[in-house]
Coordinates of C-alpha atoms and ligand atoms in Angstrom, one line a residue:
M211 CA 0.0 0.0 0.0
I212 CA 3.0 2.3 0.8
N213 CA 5.3 2.7 -2.1
K214 CA 8.7 4.1 -0.8
N215 CA 10.1 4.7 -4.3
S216 CA 7.3 6.9 -5.4
P217 CA 7.7 10.4 -5.7
I218 CA 4.5 10.9 -3.7
P219 CA 5.3 11.7 0.0
I220 CA 5.0 8.7 2.2
Y221 CA 2.8 10.7 4.7
Y222 CA 0.5 11.6 1.9
Q223 CA 0.2 8.1 0.8
L224 CA -0.6 6.9 4.3
E225 CA -3.2 9.7 4.7
E226 CA -4.9 8.7 1.3
A227 CA -5.0 5.0 2.3
I228 CA -6.6 5.8 5.8
K229 CA -9.0 8.1 4.1
D230 CA -9.9 5.4 1.6
K231 CA -10.8 2.9 4.3
I232 CA -12.9 5.5 6.0
E233 CA -14.7 6.3 2.8
K234 CA -15.3 2.7 1.9
G235 CA -16.6 2.0 5.4
E236 CA -13.7 -0.3 6.3
L237 CA -13.0 2.0 9.2
K238 CA -16.4 3.1 10.8
P239 CA -17.4 6.1 12.8
G240 CA -16.3 5.9 16.4
E241 CA -13.8 3.2 15.6
A242 CA -10.3 3.5 17.0
L243 CA -7.5 3.8 14.5
P244 CA -4.2 1.8 15.1
S245 CA -1.6 3.8 17.2
E246 CA 1.1 5.8 15.6
R247 CA 3.6 3.2 16.7
E248 CA 1.5 0.4 15.2
Y249 CA 1.2 2.2 11.8
A250 CA 4.9 2.9 11.9
E251 CA 5.7 -0.8 12.5
M252 CA 3.1 -2.0 9.9
Y253 CA 4.6 0.1 7.0
N254 CA 8.1 0.3 8.4
I255 CA 8.0 4.1 8.3
S256 CA 8.9 6.6 11.0
R257 CA 6.6 7.8 13.7
M258 CA 6.9 11.4 12.5
T259 CA 5.8 10.4 9.1
V260 CA 2.6 8.7 10.7
R261 CA 2.1 11.7 12.8
Q262 CA 2.0 14.0 9.8
A263 CA -0.6 11.8 8.1
I264 CA -2.7 11.7 11.2
T265 CA -2.5 15.5 11.9
Q266 CA -3.6 16.0 8.3
L267 CA -6.7 13.7 8.7
V268 CA -7.5 15.5 12.1
N269 CA -7.4 18.8 10.3
S270 CA -9.6 17.7 7.7
G271 CA -12.1 16.4 10.1
Y272 CA -11.8 12.6 9.0
I273 CA -10.7 11.6 12.5
Y274 CA -10.3 13.1 15.9
R275 CA -7.9 12.7 18.9
L276 CA -9.0 12.0 22.4
Q277 CA -6.4 12.8 25.0
G278 CA -4.7 9.7 26.3
K279 CA -7.1 7.4 24.2
G280 CA -5.8 7.7 20.6
T281 CA -7.5 8.7 17.5
F282 CA -11.0 7.8 16.3
V283 CA -12.9 7.9 13.0
A284 CA -15.3 10.9 12.9
E285 CA -19.0 10.9 12.0
R286 CA -19.4 11.6 8.4
K287 CA -20.4 15.2 7.6
I288 CA -23.8 15.9 6.3
E289 CA -23.4 17.4 2.9
Q290 CA -26.0 20.1 2.1
P291 CA -26.4 21.3 -1.4
L292 CA -26.8 25.1 -1.8
T293 CA -28.8 24.9 -4.9
G294 CA -32.4 24.6 -3.6
L295 CA -34.3 26.4 -1.0
T296 CA -35.1 23.7 1.4
S297 CA -36.1 23.3 5.1
F298 CA -34.3 21.4 7.7
T299 CA -37.0 18.8 7.9
E300 CA -36.8 18.2 4.1
D301 CA -33.0 18.2 4.3
M302 CA -32.9 15.5 6.9
E303 CA -35.7 13.4 5.5
A304 CA -33.9 13.3 2.1
R305 CA -31.0 11.7 3.8
G306 CA -33.1 9.1 5.7
L307 CA -32.6 10.8 9.1
T308 CA -35.4 11.6 11.4
P309 CA -35.6 15.5 12.1
A310 CA -36.6 16.8 15.5
S311 CA -36.7 20.1 17.3
Q312 CA -36.2 21.0 20.9
F313 CA -37.5 24.3 21.9
I314 CA -35.4 26.7 23.9
S315 CA -38.0 29.5 23.7
F316 CA -41.0 30.6 21.8
S317 CA -42.5 33.9 22.2
I318 CA -44.1 37.0 20.7
I319 CA -41.9 40.0 21.1
P320 CA -41.6 43.6 19.8
A321 CA -39.2 43.8 16.7
S322 CA -36.0 45.5 17.1
Q323 CA -35.1 48.1 14.6
A324 CA -32.8 45.6 12.7
I325 CA -35.4 42.8 12.6
A326 CA -38.1 45.1 11.7
S327 CA -36.4 46.5 8.7
Q328 CA -35.5 43.1 7.5
L329 CA -39.0 41.9 7.8
S330 CA -40.4 45.2 6.4
I331 CA -42.7 45.9 9.4
Q332 CA -42.8 48.7 11.9
E333 CA -40.3 48.9 14.7
Y334 CA -41.8 47.2 17.8
G335 CA -44.4 45.4 15.6
P336 CA -45.1 41.8 16.9
V337 CA -42.7 39.2 15.8
Y338 CA -42.4 35.6 16.8
E339 CA -38.9 34.8 18.1
M340 CA -38.2 31.0 18.3
K341 CA -35.0 29.3 19.4
R342 CA -34.8 25.7 18.3
V343 CA -32.2 23.1 18.5
R344 CA -32.5 21.1 15.4
L345 CA -31.7 17.3 15.6
A346 CA -31.0 14.5 13.3
D347 CA -31.6 11.0 14.7
D348 CA -31.4 12.6 18.1
V349 CA -28.0 14.4 17.4
P350 CA -28.1 18.2 17.7
M351 CA -27.0 19.6 14.3
A352 CA -27.9 23.2 14.7
L353 CA -29.3 25.9 16.8
E354 CA -31.6 28.2 15.0
T355 CA -33.2 31.7 16.0
T356 CA -36.0 32.7 13.8
Y357 CA -37.9 35.8 13.5
I358 CA -41.3 36.0 11.7
S359 CA -43.9 38.8 11.6
A360 CA -46.9 37.7 13.7
N361 CA -49.3 39.7 11.6
L362 CA -48.2 37.6 8.4
V363 CA -47.9 34.3 9.8
K364 CA -51.0 33.6 11.9
G365 CA -51.6 30.9 14.3
L366 CA -48.0 29.7 14.6
T367 CA -47.5 27.7 17.8
E368 CA -44.7 25.8 19.4
E369 CA -46.3 22.6 18.6
I370 CA -46.6 23.4 14.9
A371 CA -43.0 24.7 14.6
S372 CA -41.8 21.5 16.4
R373 CA -42.8 19.7 13.1
S374 CA -41.9 21.9 10.2
F375 CA -42.3 25.8 9.9
Y376 CA -42.1 25.6 6.1
A377 CA -44.7 22.9 5.9
Y378 CA -47.0 25.1 7.9
I379 CA -46.4 28.0 5.6
E380 CA -47.0 26.0 2.4
E381 CA -49.6 23.3 3.4
H382 CA -51.6 25.1 5.9
L383 CA -51.4 28.7 5.1
K384 CA -51.1 28.0 1.4
L385 CA -48.4 30.7 1.0
K386 CA -45.6 30.1 -1.6
I387 CA -42.0 30.4 -0.5
G388 CA -40.2 32.2 -3.3
H389 CA -36.4 32.7 -2.7
A390 CA -33.8 33.4 0.1
S391 CA -30.5 34.8 0.4
Q392 CA -28.0 33.2 2.8
Q393 CA -24.5 34.1 4.2
I394 CA -22.3 31.5 5.6
E395 CA -19.4 32.4 7.9
A396 CA -16.9 30.5 10.1
A397 CA -17.1 31.2 13.9
S398 CA -16.3 29.4 17.2
A399 CA -19.1 28.2 19.7
D400 CA -19.8 30.5 22.7
S401 CA -20.8 28.7 25.9
A402 CA -24.5 28.8 25.2
E403 CA -24.0 27.3 21.7
A404 CA -21.7 24.8 22.9
L405 CA -24.1 23.6 25.5
H406 CA -27.1 23.4 23.2
L407 CA -25.0 21.6 20.4
Q408 CA -23.2 19.4 22.8
I409 CA -19.8 20.4 21.7
K410 CA -16.9 22.1 23.5
K411 CA -16.8 25.8 23.9
G412 CA -14.7 27.3 21.1
S413 CA -15.4 24.5 18.7
P414 CA -15.7 25.5 15.0
I415 CA -19.3 26.5 13.9
L416 CA -20.9 27.6 10.7
L417 CA -22.8 30.8 11.2
I418 CA -25.5 31.1 8.8
Q419 CA -28.0 34.1 8.2
R420 CA -31.1 33.4 6.1
N421 CA -33.5 36.0 4.8
T422 CA -36.5 34.1 3.2
F423 CA -39.1 35.7 1.1
L424 CA -42.6 34.7 -0.1
E425 CA -43.4 35.0 -3.8
G426 CA -43.8 38.6 -4.4
D427 CA -40.8 39.6 -2.3
V428 CA -42.6 39.6 1.0
P429 CA -40.1 38.8 3.9
L430 CA -41.0 35.7 5.6
E431 CA -38.3 35.0 8.0
V432 CA -34.8 36.3 9.4
V433 CA -32.9 33.3 10.7
K434 CA -29.5 33.1 12.4
S435 CA -28.4 29.4 12.4
V436 CA -25.4 27.9 14.0
Y437 CA -24.3 24.6 12.6
R438 CA -21.8 22.2 13.9
A439 CA -18.7 22.4 11.6
D440 CA -17.8 18.8 12.5
R441 CA -21.2 17.4 11.1
Y442 CA -22.1 19.7 8.3
K443 CA -20.6 20.8 5.0
F444 CA -22.0 22.8 2.3
M445 CA -21.6 22.0 -1.3
I446 CA -22.2 23.8 -4.5
N447 CA -21.8 23.0 -8.2
M448 CA -20.5 25.7 -10.5
K449 CA -20.7 26.0 -14.2
R450 CA -18.5 28.0 -16.5
Ligands
16G710 C1 -33.7 25.6 7.5 C2 -33.5 27.0 7.1 C3 -34.3 27.9 8.1 C4 -35.7 27.5 8.1 C5 -35.9 26.1 8.5 C6 -37.3 25.6 8.3 C7 -31.1 27.1 6.9 C8 -29.7 27.6 7.2 N1 -31.9 27.5 7.5 O1 -33.1 25.2 8.9 O2 -34.1 29.3 7.6 O3 -36.4 28.3 9.0 O4 -35.0 25.3 7.6 O5 -37.2 24.3 8.8 O6 -30.9 26.1 6.2 P1 -38.5 23.4 9.2 O7 -39.6 23.6 8.0 O8 -38.0 22.0 9.3 O9 -39.2 23.9 10.5

């Protein structure tokens, strides 16, 4: 598997070989990798070289280190295409995962100036503010804070939103969701985010801000989502 006469660096060959085993499912999420010493002996290479390959794999999120315990295969990231305007419920169901929501809060509050202007309503106008932890197969994936005009979306309840907000809009209110604009930034989890997402404070997260509009450009929602960067990646196809 390792060719010492190849011009390709040995650490890179090892890195690719381990990656291949993870991708083929020969090494499964949660499984322990052989130790640096074992790899070194297995391929008759130096531990420094093994360490280099392992560090690369840790940095790219394929594996993670546990102090004093070794390295383990990470869960596969959920890959979300950025081409369609979908809901969390649809995204998870499309992957065969069961979506769920845990409510942190649900209330009607007066809109701040920033939220009011994005929703094209009067400052202090009534808006729903809902904070939900979104789970897939019981694993927390994202923490979402959503603002919606209460005069536009009537009758929203915690119970309804614990299933699907978009389904309520389209199937019950018969409104048509038109388009959204979204920003994605890197950030690190503060203590509240870390607690809700069950990750360590300071872990990498993807901070997403979405503004969604109904057909006819009526603002529907302003959403701030915090996704776990160890479980999520966004994918886009480009044409030239
Ligand atoms: C997604 C959207 C969010 C929307 C939610 C509706 C992102 C970044 N955000 O999480 O804007 O409110 O789906 O989901 O994708 P639901 O219909 O399952 O409640």
